[in-house]
Amino acid sequence: MKTNPQVKRLFRNAVPRGRVSWFISFGFHALIVLILAVLWQGGRPHGLSEENSREVGIALKFEDKAKRYYSDSSGDQSQQVGSDGQVQQSQQASMDDVVPNSIPADPRKSLQNSRTAALGAVDDAASASDGSSGITGALTGGGFGRSPGPTGSASLFGIQSPGNKFVYVFDRSGSMGGVGRTPLDYAKAELITSIQSLNKTQQFQIVFYNERPIIFNPAGSSGRLSFATEENKQRAIAFIRSVTAAGGTQHDTAILLALRLQPDVVFFLTDADEPRLSDVKLEQIHRLANGIVIHTIEFGLGPKNGSENFLSRMARQNGGQHIYIDISQALR
């Protein structure tokens, strides 16, 4: 079939030869762009983020000068205190289960492996207990639900110490009891005053001990530093008031427990010069403290003699202060 010459002329006039080439070039380049886009989309990773997620919430990092702190933004510190003012003690667990969950990223972190090995003494002592020590779960410096602010301070028996994280270690052995107002009553009143003075950006933990330690447990997961919110302060006061004096004395287990929490400061109070901690044990404590300040408060009867005991040496070796209180005069 022959094409009418007039039709051919009309087709050539409608679609110039140069424009046909332009359409072909445009289509070719568009196809290349489409292929590259498909390849680029297929090569992107899916389901990845810069930080791993956890069920407990978003991990937030806060920095305070050279130190870093981590907290769980969705942490829960709720635990009900009984109507009689008593708090529930946590169940005893072997300290073999004690593994740090959230160690602050500060200069001491590089020594964590050596700390964990050396602190095996705490594991052995707690494993031999009868189940009433109140220690369970992981020990860590991480707190719940709030971020640390600028460095503050805490005061106890006139010792003013800067820091954000504090552990109070108090003797509750039988010698701290008695009739009427007791040394333990005197110590607890001062402890409550100190806790009440903390601000909500600071963290704290309380350890009472005789042969075994018991630890403040506001959120059903002992072994954590708690932020000093008003709610936690009230729970801490109820816990403090529930503690009674009984039993013997074993200092080192409670001190090592406090060091494992990795606070800035430890306040250590006892009325017992016996049993004394040996020079070897003091050196172990100094090595594990590694910059943690330890203040010691000694309750005694009568004026202090001039000799240096293990409490004053512990404070001196760890950058702290040692004070002596004649408890017979203080209770009058």
Short mmCIF file of C-alpha atoms in Angstrom, two decimals:
data_model
loop_
_atom_site.label_atom_id
_atom_site.label_comp_id
_atom_site.label_asym_id
_atom_site.label_seq_id
_atom_site.Cartn_x
_atom_site.Cartn_y
_atom_site.Cartn_z
CA MET A 1 0.00 0.00 0.00
CA LYS A 2 1.43 3.33 -1.02
CA THR A 3 1.46 6.25 1.35
CA ASN A 4 0.10 9.49 0.13
CA PRO A 5 3.03 11.95 -0.37
CA GLN A 6 0.95 14.69 1.21
CA VAL A 7 0.57 12.61 4.42
CA LYS A 8 4.34 12.06 4.58
CA ARG A 9 4.93 15.79 4.31
CA LEU A 10 2.45 16.49 7.11
CA PHE A 11 4.16 13.90 9.42
CA ARG A 12 7.60 15.38 8.76
CA ASN A 13 6.31 18.86 9.46
CA ALA A 14 4.56 17.76 12.73
CA VAL A 15 7.57 15.89 14.19
CA PRO A 16 10.86 17.46 13.17
CA ARG A 17 13.85 15.11 12.90
CA GLY A 18 15.80 16.89 15.72
CA ARG A 19 12.89 16.66 18.15
CA VAL A 20 12.62 12.89 17.66
CA SER A 21 16.27 12.56 18.69
CA TRP A 22 15.61 14.71 21.75
CA PHE A 23 12.71 12.44 22.86
CA ILE A 24 14.88 9.35 22.46
CA SER A 25 17.72 10.91 24.52
CA PHE A 26 15.34 12.04 27.24
CA GLY A 27 13.78 8.58 27.53
CA PHE A 28 17.19 6.90 27.74
CA HIS A 29 18.47 9.19 30.51
CA ALA A 30 15.21 8.90 32.46
CA LEU A 31 15.56 5.11 32.36
CA ILE A 32 19.13 5.35 33.75
CA VAL A 33 18.00 7.64 36.59
CA LEU A 34 15.16 5.25 37.45
CA ILE A 35 17.54 2.25 37.57
CA LEU A 36 20.01 4.13 39.82
CA ALA A 37 17.20 5.17 42.18
CA VAL A 38 16.00 1.57 42.50
CA LEU A 39 19.54 0.33 43.19
CA TRP A 40 20.15 3.07 45.80
CA GLN A 41 16.90 2.29 47.63
CA GLY A 42 17.67 -1.43 47.66
CA GLY A 43 21.12 -0.85 49.20
CA ARG A 44 19.96 1.13 52.23
CA PRO A 45 20.03 -0.74 55.60
CA HIS A 46 16.69 -1.26 57.28
CA GLY A 47 15.83 -1.37 60.96
CA LEU A 48 19.17 0.04 62.18
CA SER A 49 19.79 2.93 64.52
CA GLU A 50 22.87 4.44 66.10
CA GLU A 51 21.92 3.19 69.54
CA ASN A 52 20.61 -0.17 70.61
CA SER A 53 17.12 -0.12 72.06
CA ARG A 54 16.11 -1.58 75.41
CA GLU A 55 12.75 -2.51 76.78
CA VAL A 56 13.16 -0.19 79.75
CA GLY A 57 13.23 2.94 77.63
CA ILE A 58 15.55 5.35 75.90
CA ALA A 59 19.12 5.55 77.13
CA LEU A 60 20.06 9.17 77.73
CA LYS A 61 23.63 10.32 78.27
CA PHE A 62 24.48 13.28 80.44
CA GLU A 63 27.91 14.75 80.98
CA ASP A 64 29.27 16.51 84.04
CA LYS A 65 32.74 17.81 83.24
CA ALA A 66 35.01 14.78 82.84
CA LYS A 67 32.43 12.28 84.09
CA ARG A 68 29.49 10.82 82.18
CA TYR A 69 26.32 9.43 83.56
CA TYR A 70 23.63 7.24 82.03
CA SER A 71 20.00 6.92 83.09
CA ASP A 72 16.85 5.28 81.88
CA SER A 73 14.33 7.87 80.88
CA SER A 74 11.50 5.48 81.61
CA GLY A 75 12.88 4.08 84.85
CA ASP A 76 10.32 3.30 87.55
CA GLN A 77 11.04 3.88 91.21
CA SER A 78 7.63 2.94 92.52
CA GLN A 79 7.35 0.63 95.51
CA GLN A 80 4.72 1.02 98.19
CA VAL A 81 5.72 1.57 101.80
CA GLY A 82 3.54 -0.20 104.37
CA SER A 83 1.09 1.79 106.49
CA ASP A 84 3.15 1.10 109.58
CA GLY A 85 6.11 2.89 108.04
CA GLN A 86 8.01 -0.31 107.33
CA VAL A 87 9.55 -0.94 103.93
CA GLN A 88 9.83 -4.27 102.26
CA GLN A 89 13.32 -5.72 102.40
CA SER A 90 14.52 -7.27 99.19
CA GLN A 91 15.02 -11.01 99.05
CA GLN A 92 18.49 -12.38 99.61
CA ALA A 93 20.35 -13.55 96.54
CA SER A 94 23.86 -14.81 96.09
CA MET A 95 26.26 -12.05 95.21
CA ASP A 96 27.42 -14.37 92.42
CA ASP A 97 24.39 -12.94 90.57
CA VAL A 98 25.62 -9.40 91.13
CA VAL A 99 26.75 -8.08 87.75
CA PRO A 100 26.90 -4.35 86.97
CA ASN A 101 24.24 -3.30 84.46
CA SER A 102 25.13 0.30 83.83
CA ILE A 103 28.55 1.45 85.00
CA PRO A 104 29.13 5.18 84.46
CA ALA A 105 31.66 5.91 81.75
CA ASP A 106 34.26 7.65 83.89
CA PRO A 107 38.03 7.10 84.21
CA ARG A 108 37.44 4.27 86.69
CA LYS A 109 35.65 2.16 84.07
CA SER A 110 38.93 0.84 82.67
CA LEU A 111 39.56 -0.91 85.97
CA GLN A 112 36.16 -2.61 86.10
CA ASN A 113 37.48 -6.06 85.25
CA SER A 114 40.04 -5.96 88.05
CA ARG A 115 37.41 -4.58 90.44
CA THR A 116 35.00 -7.38 89.63
CA ALA A 117 37.62 -10.04 90.25
CA ALA A 118 38.81 -8.53 93.51
CA LEU A 119 35.29 -8.04 94.80
CA GLY A 120 34.74 -11.78 94.83
CA ALA A 121 35.03 -11.52 98.60
CA VAL A 122 31.61 -9.87 98.64
CA ASP A 123 30.17 -12.77 96.65
CA ASP A 124 31.52 -15.35 99.07
CA ALA A 125 30.33 -13.51 102.17
CA ALA A 126 26.81 -12.91 100.90
CA SER A 127 26.45 -16.45 99.60
CA ALA A 128 27.10 -17.73 103.11
CA SER A 129 24.32 -15.63 104.65
CA ASP A 130 21.00 -17.00 105.88
CA GLY A 131 18.88 -15.07 103.38
CA SER A 132 18.13 -11.94 105.44
CA SER A 133 20.69 -9.57 104.02
CA GLY A 134 18.25 -7.93 101.65
CA ILE A 135 20.66 -7.92 98.70
CA THR A 136 19.40 -8.97 95.30
CA GLY A 137 19.84 -7.99 91.70
CA ALA A 138 22.64 -6.09 90.04
CA LEU A 139 24.76 -3.44 91.67
CA THR A 140 25.36 -0.37 89.56
CA GLY A 141 25.93 3.36 89.71
CA GLY A 142 23.01 4.06 87.40
CA GLY A 143 19.95 5.72 88.86
CA PHE A 144 16.29 5.77 87.81
CA GLY A 145 14.46 8.26 85.69
CA ARG A 146 16.31 11.53 86.11
CA SER A 147 19.54 13.13 84.95
CA PRO A 148 22.34 14.31 87.25
CA GLY A 149 22.85 18.05 87.33
CA PRO A 150 25.87 20.11 88.38
CA THR A 151 28.01 18.76 91.20
CA GLY A 152 26.39 19.28 94.59
CA SER A 153 27.39 18.18 98.06
CA ALA A 154 26.23 16.25 101.09
CA SER A 155 26.85 16.73 104.79
CA LEU A 156 27.01 14.22 107.64
CA PHE A 157 28.10 14.97 111.21
CA GLY A 158 29.74 18.19 110.03
CA ILE A 159 31.62 16.60 107.11
CA GLN A 160 30.74 18.51 103.95
CA SER A 161 31.66 16.58 100.82
CA PRO A 162 31.12 17.54 97.16
CA GLY A 163 29.64 15.04 94.75
CA ASN A 164 26.52 13.77 93.02
CA LYS A 165 26.47 10.15 94.18
CA PHE A 166 26.63 9.13 97.85
CA VAL A 167 26.50 5.84 99.71
CA TYR A 168 25.86 5.80 103.46
CA VAL A 169 27.23 2.70 105.23
CA PHE A 170 26.00 2.46 108.85
CA ASP A 171 26.76 -0.10 111.55
CA ARG A 172 23.59 -1.62 113.07
CA SER A 173 25.23 -4.27 115.27
CA GLY A 174 23.99 -5.00 118.80
CA SER A 175 26.37 -2.48 120.37
CA MET A 176 24.52 0.31 118.53
CA GLY A 177 21.34 -0.53 120.48
CA GLY A 178 20.40 -0.26 124.13
CA VAL A 179 17.75 1.22 126.41
CA GLY A 180 16.30 4.65 125.77
CA ARG A 181 17.89 6.76 123.07
CA THR A 182 20.56 4.62 121.48
CA PRO A 183 23.65 5.27 119.34
CA LEU A 184 21.69 3.90 116.38
CA ASP A 185 18.88 6.40 117.03
CA TYR A 186 21.43 9.21 117.09
CA ALA A 187 23.01 8.00 113.85
CA LYS A 188 19.66 7.56 112.09
CA ALA A 189 18.54 11.09 112.97
CA GLU A 190 21.69 12.53 111.39
CA LEU A 191 21.30 10.28 108.36
CA ILE A 192 17.72 11.45 107.80
CA THR A 193 18.90 15.07 107.95
CA SER A 194 21.58 14.36 105.36
CA ILE A 195 19.17 12.58 103.00
CA GLN A 196 16.65 15.42 103.26
CA SER A 197 19.32 17.95 102.26
CA LEU A 198 20.02 16.26 98.90
CA ASN A 199 18.54 17.73 95.75
CA LYS A 200 16.65 15.75 93.13
CA THR A 201 19.61 15.58 90.74
CA GLN A 202 21.77 13.79 93.30
CA GLN A 203 21.78 10.03 93.87
CA PHE A 204 22.16 8.01 97.05
CA GLN A 205 22.08 4.55 98.57
CA ILE A 206 21.89 3.37 102.19
CA VAL A 207 23.56 0.25 103.56
CA PHE A 208 23.04 -0.93 107.15
CA TYR A 209 25.13 -3.86 108.29
CA ASN A 210 25.95 -6.24 111.12
CA GLU A 211 27.31 -9.62 110.00
CA ARG A 212 25.47 -8.96 106.72
CA PRO A 213 24.39 -5.82 104.90
CA ILE A 214 20.84 -4.74 104.09
CA ILE A 215 20.29 -2.20 101.36
CA PHE A 216 17.65 0.42 100.57
CA ASN A 217 15.34 -0.99 97.90
CA PRO A 218 12.80 1.58 96.67
CA ALA A 219 11.97 0.09 93.27
CA GLY A 220 12.06 -3.64 93.82
CA SER A 221 15.54 -3.84 92.32
CA SER A 222 18.19 -3.31 94.96
CA GLY A 223 21.72 -2.41 94.13
CA ARG A 224 20.96 0.86 92.35
CA LEU A 225 21.56 4.41 93.37
CA SER A 226 18.26 6.26 93.74
CA PHE A 227 17.67 9.86 92.80
CA ALA A 228 16.82 12.08 95.74
CA THR A 229 13.26 12.88 94.71
CA GLU A 230 10.80 13.73 97.46
CA GLU A 231 9.14 10.36 96.98
CA ASN A 232 12.42 8.47 97.34
CA LYS A 233 13.41 10.55 100.35
CA GLN A 234 10.21 9.55 102.14
CA ARG A 235 10.80 5.91 101.30
CA ALA A 236 14.37 6.19 102.53
CA ILE A 237 13.22 7.70 105.82
CA ALA A 238 10.74 4.86 106.30
CA PHE A 239 13.52 2.36 105.58
CA ILE A 240 15.90 4.06 108.03
CA ARG A 241 13.30 4.08 110.80
CA SER A 242 12.59 0.39 110.28
CA VAL A 243 16.18 -0.69 111.00
CA THR A 244 17.01 -2.11 114.44
CA ALA A 245 20.28 -2.97 116.16
CA ALA A 246 21.26 -6.63 116.46
CA GLY A 247 24.06 -9.07 115.76
CA GLY A 248 27.80 -8.84 115.35
CA THR A 249 30.01 -6.76 113.09
CA GLN A 250 31.63 -7.40 109.73
CA HIS A 251 32.88 -4.18 108.19
CA ASP A 252 34.51 -5.23 104.95
CA THR A 253 31.50 -6.83 103.22
CA ALA A 254 29.45 -3.64 103.58
CA ILE A 255 32.32 -1.40 102.45
CA LEU A 256 33.03 -3.53 99.39
CA LEU A 257 29.33 -3.48 98.56
CA ALA A 258 29.37 0.33 98.70
CA LEU A 259 32.42 0.52 96.44
CA ARG A 260 30.76 -1.70 93.86
CA LEU A 261 28.06 0.95 93.50
CA GLN A 262 30.82 3.33 92.34
CA PRO A 263 29.66 6.51 94.09
CA ASP A 264 31.60 9.73 94.41
CA VAL A 265 31.60 9.52 98.22
CA VAL A 266 31.11 6.88 100.93
CA PHE A 267 30.14 7.87 104.48
CA PHE A 268 31.12 5.00 106.79
CA LEU A 269 29.89 4.99 110.41
CA THR A 270 30.61 2.45 113.14
CA ASP A 271 31.13 2.21 116.89
CA ALA A 272 33.38 -0.82 116.57
CA ASP A 273 37.13 -0.55 116.66
CA GLU A 274 36.95 -4.35 116.71
CA PRO A 275 37.16 -6.38 114.60
CA ARG A 276 39.90 -4.26 113.11
CA LEU A 277 40.59 -4.30 109.41
CA SER A 278 44.12 -5.42 108.64
CA ASP A 279 46.60 -3.41 106.60
CA VAL A 280 46.10 -5.90 103.76
CA LYS A 281 42.34 -5.34 103.83
CA LEU A 282 42.78 -1.56 103.98
CA GLU A 283 45.07 -1.71 100.96
CA GLN A 284 42.48 -3.76 99.09
CA ILE A 285 39.81 -1.18 99.90
CA HIS A 286 42.10 1.64 98.78
CA ARG A 287 42.88 -0.11 95.51
CA LEU A 288 39.21 -0.79 94.75
CA ALA A 289 38.12 2.71 95.77
CA ASN A 290 40.46 4.17 93.15
CA GLY A 291 39.48 7.77 93.83
CA ILE A 292 36.18 7.23 95.64
CA VAL A 293 36.31 9.40 98.77
CA ILE A 294 35.67 7.54 102.04
CA HIS A 295 34.78 9.52 105.17
CA THR A 296 34.71 7.66 108.49
CA ILE A 297 32.64 8.51 111.57
CA GLU A 298 33.57 6.73 114.78
CA PHE A 299 31.31 6.45 117.82
CA GLY A 300 33.26 5.89 121.01
CA LEU A 301 32.94 6.08 124.78
CA GLY A 302 34.95 8.80 126.46
CA PRO A 303 37.64 11.05 125.00
CA LYS A 304 39.53 9.80 121.97
CA ASN A 305 43.03 8.53 122.56
CA GLY A 306 45.83 9.81 120.39
CA SER A 307 46.54 6.62 118.46
CA GLU A 308 45.50 6.08 114.84
CA ASN A 309 43.10 3.20 114.26
CA PHE A 310 41.92 1.55 111.06
CA LEU A 311 39.07 4.05 110.66
CA SER A 312 41.37 7.08 110.62
CA ARG A 313 43.78 5.26 108.29
CA MET A 314 40.96 4.35 105.91
CA ALA A 315 39.86 7.99 105.70
CA ARG A 316 43.42 9.23 105.22
CA GLN A 317 44.19 6.68 102.50
CA ASN A 318 41.04 7.54 100.54
CA GLY A 319 40.98 11.32 100.66
CA GLY A 320 38.34 11.55 103.36
CA GLN A 321 37.90 12.91 106.87
CA HIS A 322 37.71 10.97 110.12
CA ILE A 323 35.74 12.28 113.06
CA TYR A 324 35.33 10.85 116.53
CA ILE A 325 32.12 11.33 118.55
CA ASP A 326 31.92 10.57 122.26
CA ILE A 327 28.49 8.97 122.09
CA SER A 328 28.08 9.02 125.87
CA GLN A 329 28.17 12.81 125.73
CA ALA A 330 26.13 13.08 122.53
CA LEU A 331 23.21 11.12 124.01
CA ARG A 332 22.91 13.25 127.12
#
